[in-house]
PDB file of C-alpha atoms in Angstrom:
ATOM      1  CA  MET A  10     121.997  23.347 124.850  1.00  0.00           C
ATOM      2  CA  LEU A  11     122.399  25.224 128.042  1.00  0.00           C
ATOM      3  CA  ALA A  12     123.747  23.322 130.972  1.00  0.00           C
ATOM      4  CA  ASP A  13     122.063  25.461 133.480  1.00  0.00           C
ATOM      5  CA  GLY A  14     118.835  27.459 133.334  1.00  0.00           C
ATOM      6  CA  ASN A  15     120.457  30.729 134.488  1.00  0.00           C
ATOM      7  CA  ASN A  16     121.123  32.093 130.951  1.00  0.00           C
ATOM      8  CA  ARG A  17     117.528  31.971 129.756  1.00  0.00           C
ATOM      9  CA  PRO A  18     115.637  35.268 129.544  1.00  0.00           C
ATOM     10  CA  PRO A  19     113.006  35.575 132.214  1.00  0.00           C
ATOM     11  CA  LYS A  20     109.477  34.762 131.186  1.00  0.00           C
ATOM     12  CA  PRO A  21     107.429  37.918 130.645  1.00  0.00           C
ATOM     13  CA  THR A  22     104.957  38.535 133.373  1.00  0.00           C
ATOM     14  CA  LEU A  23     101.285  38.599 132.676  1.00  0.00           C
ATOM     15  CA  PHE A  24     101.296  42.363 133.252  1.00  0.00           C
ATOM     16  CA  SER A  25     104.080  43.043 130.721  1.00  0.00           C
ATOM     17  CA  ARG A  26     102.376  40.811 128.103  1.00  0.00           C
ATOM     18  CA  LEU A  27      99.077  42.608 128.691  1.00  0.00           C
ATOM     19  CA  LEU A  28     100.785  46.025 128.465  1.00  0.00           C
ATOM     20  CA  SER A  29     102.490  45.023 125.195  1.00  0.00           C
ATOM     21  CA  LEU A  30      99.168  43.838 123.770  1.00  0.00           C
ATOM     22  CA  ILE A  31      97.439  47.107 124.765  1.00  0.00           C
ATOM     23  CA  ILE A  32     100.207  49.189 123.148  1.00  0.00           C
ATOM     24  CA  ARG A  33     100.009  47.181 119.904  1.00  0.00           C
ATOM     25  CA  ALA A  34      96.216  47.432 119.833  1.00  0.00           C
ATOM     26  CA  THR A  35      96.378  51.195 120.438  1.00  0.00           C
ATOM     27  CA  VAL A  36      98.915  51.692 117.624  1.00  0.00           C
ATOM     28  CA  LEU A  37      96.810  49.541 115.279  1.00  0.00           C
ATOM     29  CA  LEU A  38      93.638  51.467 116.132  1.00  0.00           C
ATOM     30  CA  ALA A  39      95.457  54.790 115.622  1.00  0.00           C
ATOM     31  CA  LEU A  40      96.702  53.644 112.197  1.00  0.00           C
ATOM     32  CA  LEU A  41      93.225  52.463 111.228  1.00  0.00           C
ATOM     33  CA  PHE A  42      91.793  55.830 112.307  1.00  0.00           C
ATOM     34  CA  VAL A  43      94.399  57.717 110.228  1.00  0.00           C
ATOM     35  CA  PHE A  44      93.761  55.520 107.163  1.00  0.00           C
ATOM     36  CA  ASP A  45      90.020  55.919 107.615  1.00  0.00           C
ATOM     37  CA  LYS A  46      90.414  59.708 107.556  1.00  0.00           C
ATOM     38  CA  LEU A  47      92.992  59.868 104.728  1.00  0.00           C
ATOM     39  CA  LEU A  48      91.856  57.167 102.321  1.00  0.00           C
ATOM     40  CA  PRO A  49      88.466  58.650 101.394  1.00  0.00           C
ATOM     41  CA  SER A  50      90.179  61.968 100.667  1.00  0.00           C
ATOM     42  CA  ILE A  51      92.945  60.323  98.625  1.00  0.00           C
ATOM     43  CA  SER A  52      90.440  58.086  96.877  1.00  0.00           C
ATOM     44  CA  GLN A  53      88.169  61.022  96.061  1.00  0.00           C
ATOM     45  CA  GLN A  54      91.091  63.119  94.762  1.00  0.00           C
ATOM     46  CA  THR A  55      92.301  60.247  92.588  1.00  0.00           C
ATOM     47  CA  GLN A  56      88.811  59.633  91.255  1.00  0.00           C
ATOM     48  CA  SER A  57      88.325  63.360  90.479  1.00  0.00           C
ATOM     49  CA  PHE A  58      91.687  63.474  88.697  1.00  0.00           C
ATOM     50  CA  VAL A  59      90.904  60.392  86.602  1.00  0.00           C
ATOM     51  CA  VAL A  60      87.434  61.707  85.682  1.00  0.00           C
ATOM     52  CA  ALA A  61      88.874  65.127  84.715  1.00  0.00           C
ATOM     53  CA  LYS A  62      91.536  63.523  82.503  1.00  0.00           C
ATOM     54  CA  TRP A  63      88.944  61.264  80.855  1.00  0.00           C
ATOM     55  CA  GLN A  64      86.708  64.288  80.190  1.00  0.00           C
ATOM     56  CA  GLN A  65      89.662  66.230  78.719  1.00  0.00           C
ATOM     57  CA  LEU A  66      90.548  63.372  76.390  1.00  0.00           C
ATOM     58  CA  SER A  67      86.915  63.021  75.387  1.00  0.00           C
ATOM     59  CA  LEU A  68      86.673  66.761  74.620  1.00  0.00           C
ATOM     60  CA  LEU A  69      89.822  66.672  72.485  1.00  0.00           C
ATOM     61  CA  GLN A  70      88.264  63.964  70.314  1.00  0.00           C
ATOM     62  CA  GLN A  71      85.175  66.078  69.597  1.00  0.00           C
ATOM     63  CA  GLU A  72      84.781  68.501  66.696  1.00  0.00           C
ATOM     64  CA  LEU A  73      85.572  72.205  67.027  1.00  0.00           C
ATOM     65  CA  PRO A  74      82.617  74.611  66.916  1.00  0.00           C
ATOM     66  CA  ILE A  75      81.336  75.495  63.444  1.00  0.00           C
ATOM     67  CA  GLU A  76      79.314  78.404  62.068  1.00  0.00           C
ATOM     68  CA  ASN A  77      76.090  79.076  64.020  1.00  0.00           C
ATOM     69  CA  SER A  78      76.725  76.122  66.352  1.00  0.00           C
ATOM     70  CA  LEU A  79      77.084  77.886  69.722  1.00  0.00           C
ATOM     71  CA  PRO A  80      74.362  79.540  71.798  1.00  0.00           C
ATOM     72  CA  SER A  81      75.009  83.111  72.925  1.00  0.00           C
ATOM     73  CA  PRO A  82      76.490  83.575  76.401  1.00  0.00           C
ATOM     74  CA  LEU A  83      73.806  86.252  76.893  1.00  0.00           C
ATOM     75  CA  PRO A  84      70.601  84.961  75.291  1.00  0.00           C
ATOM     76  CA  LYS A  85      68.235  87.655  73.969  1.00  0.00           C
ATOM     77  CA  GLN A  86      71.019  90.273  73.887  1.00  0.00           C
ATOM     78  CA  ARG A  87      71.981  91.848  70.569  1.00  0.00           C
ATOM     79  CA  LEU A  88      75.182  90.462  69.042  1.00  0.00           C
ATOM     80  CA  THR A  89      77.528  92.784  67.166  1.00  0.00           C
ATOM     81  CA  ASP A  90      80.738  91.733  65.441  1.00  0.00           C
ATOM     82  CA  THR A  91      83.384  93.802  67.234  1.00  0.00           C
ATOM     83  CA  TRP A  92      86.209  91.429  66.251  1.00  0.00           C
ATOM     84  CA  GLY A  93      89.417  93.200  65.223  1.00  0.00           C
ATOM     85  CA  ALA A  94      88.376  96.664  66.426  1.00  0.00           C
ATOM     86  CA  ALA A  95      91.228  98.893  67.616  1.00  0.00           C
ATOM     87  CA  ARG A  96      92.106  98.741  71.296  1.00  0.00           C
ATOM     88  CA  SER A  97      94.592 100.565  73.544  1.00  0.00           C
ATOM     89  CA  GLN A  98      98.338 100.050  73.130  1.00  0.00           C
ATOM     90  CA  GLY A  99      97.956  99.111  69.452  1.00  0.00           C
ATOM     91  CA  ARG A 100      96.038  95.924  70.187  1.00  0.00           C
ATOM     92  CA  SER A 101      93.099  94.644  68.185  1.00  0.00           C
ATOM     93  CA  HIS A 102      89.974  93.178  69.723  1.00  0.00           C
ATOM     94  CA  GLU A 103      90.262  89.372  70.055  1.00  0.00           C
ATOM     95  CA  GLY A 104      86.608  88.629  70.686  1.00  0.00           C
ATOM     96  CA  ILE A 105      83.243  90.314  70.770  1.00  0.00           C
ATOM     97  CA  ASP A 106      81.586  92.456  73.425  1.00  0.00           C
ATOM     98  CA  ILE A 107      77.994  91.687  74.368  1.00  0.00           C
ATOM     99  CA  PHE A 108      76.346  94.451  76.398  1.00  0.00           C
ATOM    100  CA  ALA A 109      73.824  93.821  79.181  1.00  0.00           C
ATOM    101  CA  ALA A 110      72.843  95.117  82.599  1.00  0.00           C
ATOM    102  CA  ARG A 111      75.244  94.581  85.470  1.00  0.00           C
ATOM    103  CA  GLY A 112      74.663  91.209  87.106  1.00  0.00           C
ATOM    104  CA  THR A 113      73.017  89.571  84.082  1.00  0.00           C
ATOM    105  CA  PRO A 114      73.848  85.837  84.221  1.00  0.00           C
ATOM    106  CA  ILE A 115      76.436  84.682  81.670  1.00  0.00           C
ATOM    107  CA  GLN A 116      75.873  81.200  80.270  1.00  0.00           C
ATOM    108  CA  ALA A 117      78.503  78.751  79.047  1.00  0.00           C
ATOM    109  CA  THR A 118      78.324  78.459  75.273  1.00  0.00           C
ATOM    110  CA  THR A 119      79.548  74.880  75.304  1.00  0.00           C
ATOM    111  CA  GLN A 120      80.117  71.859  77.467  1.00  0.00           C
ATOM    112  CA  GLY A 121      83.610  71.649  78.849  1.00  0.00           C
ATOM    113  CA  ILE A 122      85.982  71.819  81.757  1.00  0.00           C
ATOM    114  CA  VAL A 123      86.542  75.042  83.667  1.00  0.00           C
ATOM    115  CA  SER A 124      90.263  75.760  83.400  1.00  0.00           C
ATOM    116  CA  LYS A 125      90.385  79.197  85.056  1.00  0.00           C
ATOM    117  CA  VAL A 126      88.328  81.223  87.484  1.00  0.00           C
ATOM    118  CA  GLY A 127      90.398  84.250  88.395  1.00  0.00           C
ATOM    119  CA  GLU A 128      91.682  87.649  87.417  1.00  0.00           C
ATOM    120  CA  ASN A 129      94.033  89.174  84.876  1.00  0.00           C
ATOM    121  CA  THR A 130      94.991  92.758  84.079  1.00  0.00           C
ATOM    122  CA  LEU A 131      92.984  93.307  80.897  1.00  0.00           C
ATOM    123  CA  GLY A 132      90.012  91.001  81.444  1.00  0.00           C
ATOM    124  CA  GLY A 133      89.520  91.611  85.148  1.00  0.00           C
ATOM    125  CA  ARG A 134      87.457  88.736  86.519  1.00  0.00           C
ATOM    126  CA  VAL A 135      87.573  85.968  83.917  1.00  0.00           C
ATOM    127  CA  VAL A 136      86.410  82.410  83.369  1.00  0.00           C
ATOM    128  CA  VAL A 137      87.944  80.043  80.811  1.00  0.00           C
ATOM    129  CA  VAL A 138      86.208  76.836  79.721  1.00  0.00           C
ATOM    130  CA  VAL A 139      87.989  74.267  77.545  1.00  0.00           C
ATOM    131  CA  GLY A 140      85.412  72.810  75.191  1.00  0.00           C
ATOM    132  CA  PRO A 141      85.241  70.355  72.271  1.00  0.00           C
ATOM    133  CA  GLY A 142      88.363  70.151  70.159  1.00  0.00           C
ATOM    134  CA  GLY A 143      90.335  71.831  72.945  1.00  0.00           C
ATOM    135  CA  ALA A 144      88.946  75.286  72.088  1.00  0.00           C
ATOM    136  CA  GLY A 145      89.265  77.773  74.939  1.00  0.00           C
ATOM    137  CA  HIS A 146      86.148  79.865  75.622  1.00  0.00           C
ATOM    138  CA  TYR A 147      87.119  83.092  77.387  1.00  0.00           C
ATOM    139  CA  TYR A 148      84.618  85.229  79.324  1.00  0.00           C
ATOM    140  CA  ALA A 149      85.955  88.541  80.676  1.00  0.00           C
ATOM    141  CA  HIS A 150      84.972  91.711  82.602  1.00  0.00           C
ATOM    142  CA  LEU A 151      82.728  89.748  84.985  1.00  0.00           C
ATOM    143  CA  GLU A 152      81.155  91.384  88.012  1.00  0.00           C
ATOM    144  CA  ASP A 153      81.288  88.075  89.881  1.00  0.00           C
ATOM    145  CA  TYR A 154      81.663  84.335  89.341  1.00  0.00           C
ATOM    146  CA  ALA A 155      79.056  81.624  89.620  1.00  0.00           C
ATOM    147  CA  ASP A 156      79.723  78.779  92.050  1.00  0.00           C
ATOM    148  CA  ILE A 157      82.432  77.141  89.911  1.00  0.00           C
ATOM    149  CA  VAL A 158      86.078  76.212  90.360  1.00  0.00           C
ATOM    150  CA  PRO A 159      88.772  74.912  88.015  1.00  0.00           C
ATOM    151  CA  ASN A 160      88.212  71.303  86.862  1.00  0.00           C
ATOM    152  CA  ASP A 161      84.424  71.615  87.215  1.00  0.00           C
ATOM    153  CA  TRP A 162      82.428  70.251  84.288  1.00  0.00           C
ATOM    154  CA  VAL A 163      79.890  72.665  82.758  1.00  0.00           C
ATOM    155  CA  ASN A 164      77.243  72.198  80.090  1.00  0.00           C
ATOM    156  CA  ALA A 165      76.067  74.738  77.545  1.00  0.00           C
ATOM    157  CA  GLY A 166      73.615  77.026  79.310  1.00  0.00           C
ATOM    158  CA  ASP A 167      75.145  76.642  82.791  1.00  0.00           C
ATOM    159  CA  ILE A 168      75.728  79.975  84.510  1.00  0.00           C
ATOM    160  CA  ILE A 169      79.444  80.711  84.867  1.00  0.00           C
ATOM    161  CA  GLY A 170      79.388  84.343  86.011  1.00  0.00           C
ATOM    162  CA  TYR A 171      77.678  87.726  85.878  1.00  0.00           C
ATOM    163  CA  VAL A 172      78.084  90.754  83.591  1.00  0.00           C
ATOM    164  CA  GLY A 173      80.270  93.568  84.883  1.00  0.00           C
ATOM    165  CA  ASP A 174      83.031  95.995  83.931  1.00  0.00           C
ATOM    166  CA  SER A 175      86.093  94.596  85.698  1.00  0.00           C
ATOM    167  CA  GLY A 176      89.645  94.870  84.386  1.00  0.00           C
ATOM    168  CA  ASN A 177      90.402  97.473  81.735  1.00  0.00           C
ATOM    169  CA  ALA A 178      86.649  97.876  81.087  1.00  0.00           C
ATOM    170  CA  LYS A 179      86.180  99.743  84.401  1.00  0.00           C
ATOM    171  CA  GLY A 180      83.742 102.614  83.895  1.00  0.00           C
ATOM    172  CA  THR A 181      82.528 101.440  80.465  1.00  0.00           C
ATOM    173  CA  PRO A 182      79.019 100.129  79.794  1.00  0.00           C
ATOM    174  CA  THR A 183      78.743  96.707  81.401  1.00  0.00           C
ATOM    175  CA  HIS A 184      79.308  93.759  79.087  1.00  0.00           C
ATOM    176  CA  VAL A 185      80.956  90.368  78.688  1.00  0.00           C
ATOM    177  CA  HIS A 186      83.943  90.022  76.403  1.00  0.00           C
ATOM    178  CA  TYR A 187      83.646  86.602  74.761  1.00  0.00           C
ATOM    179  CA  GLY A 188      86.611  85.111  72.952  1.00  0.00           C
ATOM    180  CA  ILE A 189      87.511  81.734  71.483  1.00  0.00           C
ATOM    181  CA  TYR A 190      91.059  80.404  71.224  1.00  0.00           C
ATOM    182  CA  ILE A 191      91.960  77.445  69.057  1.00  0.00           C
ATOM    183  CA  ASN A 192      95.497  76.069  69.294  1.00  0.00           C
ATOM    184  CA  GLY A 193      96.431  79.218  71.231  1.00  0.00           C
ATOM    185  CA  SER A 194      95.215  81.624  68.527  1.00  0.00           C
ATOM    186  CA  ALA A 195      92.168  83.864  68.806  1.00  0.00           C
ATOM    187  CA  VAL A 196      89.374  83.270  66.290  1.00  0.00           C
ATOM    188  CA  ASN A 197      86.330  85.418  65.655  1.00  0.00           C
ATOM    189  CA  PRO A 198      83.484  83.986  67.779  1.00  0.00           C
ATOM    190  CA  TYR A 199      80.764  86.005  66.011  1.00  0.00           C
ATOM    191  CA  PRO A 200      80.218  83.615  63.077  1.00  0.00           C
ATOM    192  CA  LEU A 201      80.163  80.640  65.458  1.00  0.00           C
ATOM    193  CA  LEU A 202      77.341  82.040  67.589  1.00  0.00           C
ATOM    194  CA  GLN A 203      73.671  81.501  66.826  1.00  0.00           C
ATOM    195  CA  LYS A 204      71.872  84.797  66.121  1.00  0.00           C
ATOM    196  CA  ASP A 205      68.349  85.303  67.536  1.00  0.00           C
TER     197      ASP A 205
END
């Protein structure tokens, strides 16, 4: 106990208490504003990530495509089995080419998750969709892409791009190169596609 009252801190004035309260309220409001702006974005990103992972797991549990089970990426266009044909630099053709007019819409042959929308040296503008069983569906030589981005979900028949001659097909008749990859290895898509 203090013998005299001289060692006690002075009582805060009404002004200093009011100023302290205003500062605390301002900081709290600023934090609430920041959380309000960040949380929906974080929440939406987390939700999108969880949904994408659930869809991937679901796709992996489904059966791989079987003979005559997939619609053509270019309905009403003639299908020819060009699998294994000789290509430049000693390569063999790992897919089939389906010819059509420039700009013809290319349809997804399966439901799945878009894993790539971009370019590579041989394929030019390409789209890759991971479908049932984890099979990769590869569409190459596109003129342009549809309004899709990686992690988008597509259904069979959704437009993913447009026929062109990009990549090493520059100057050739316009077409889409369609390939299927299972466990990283190319398989002939021709038998898997429905013929009109």
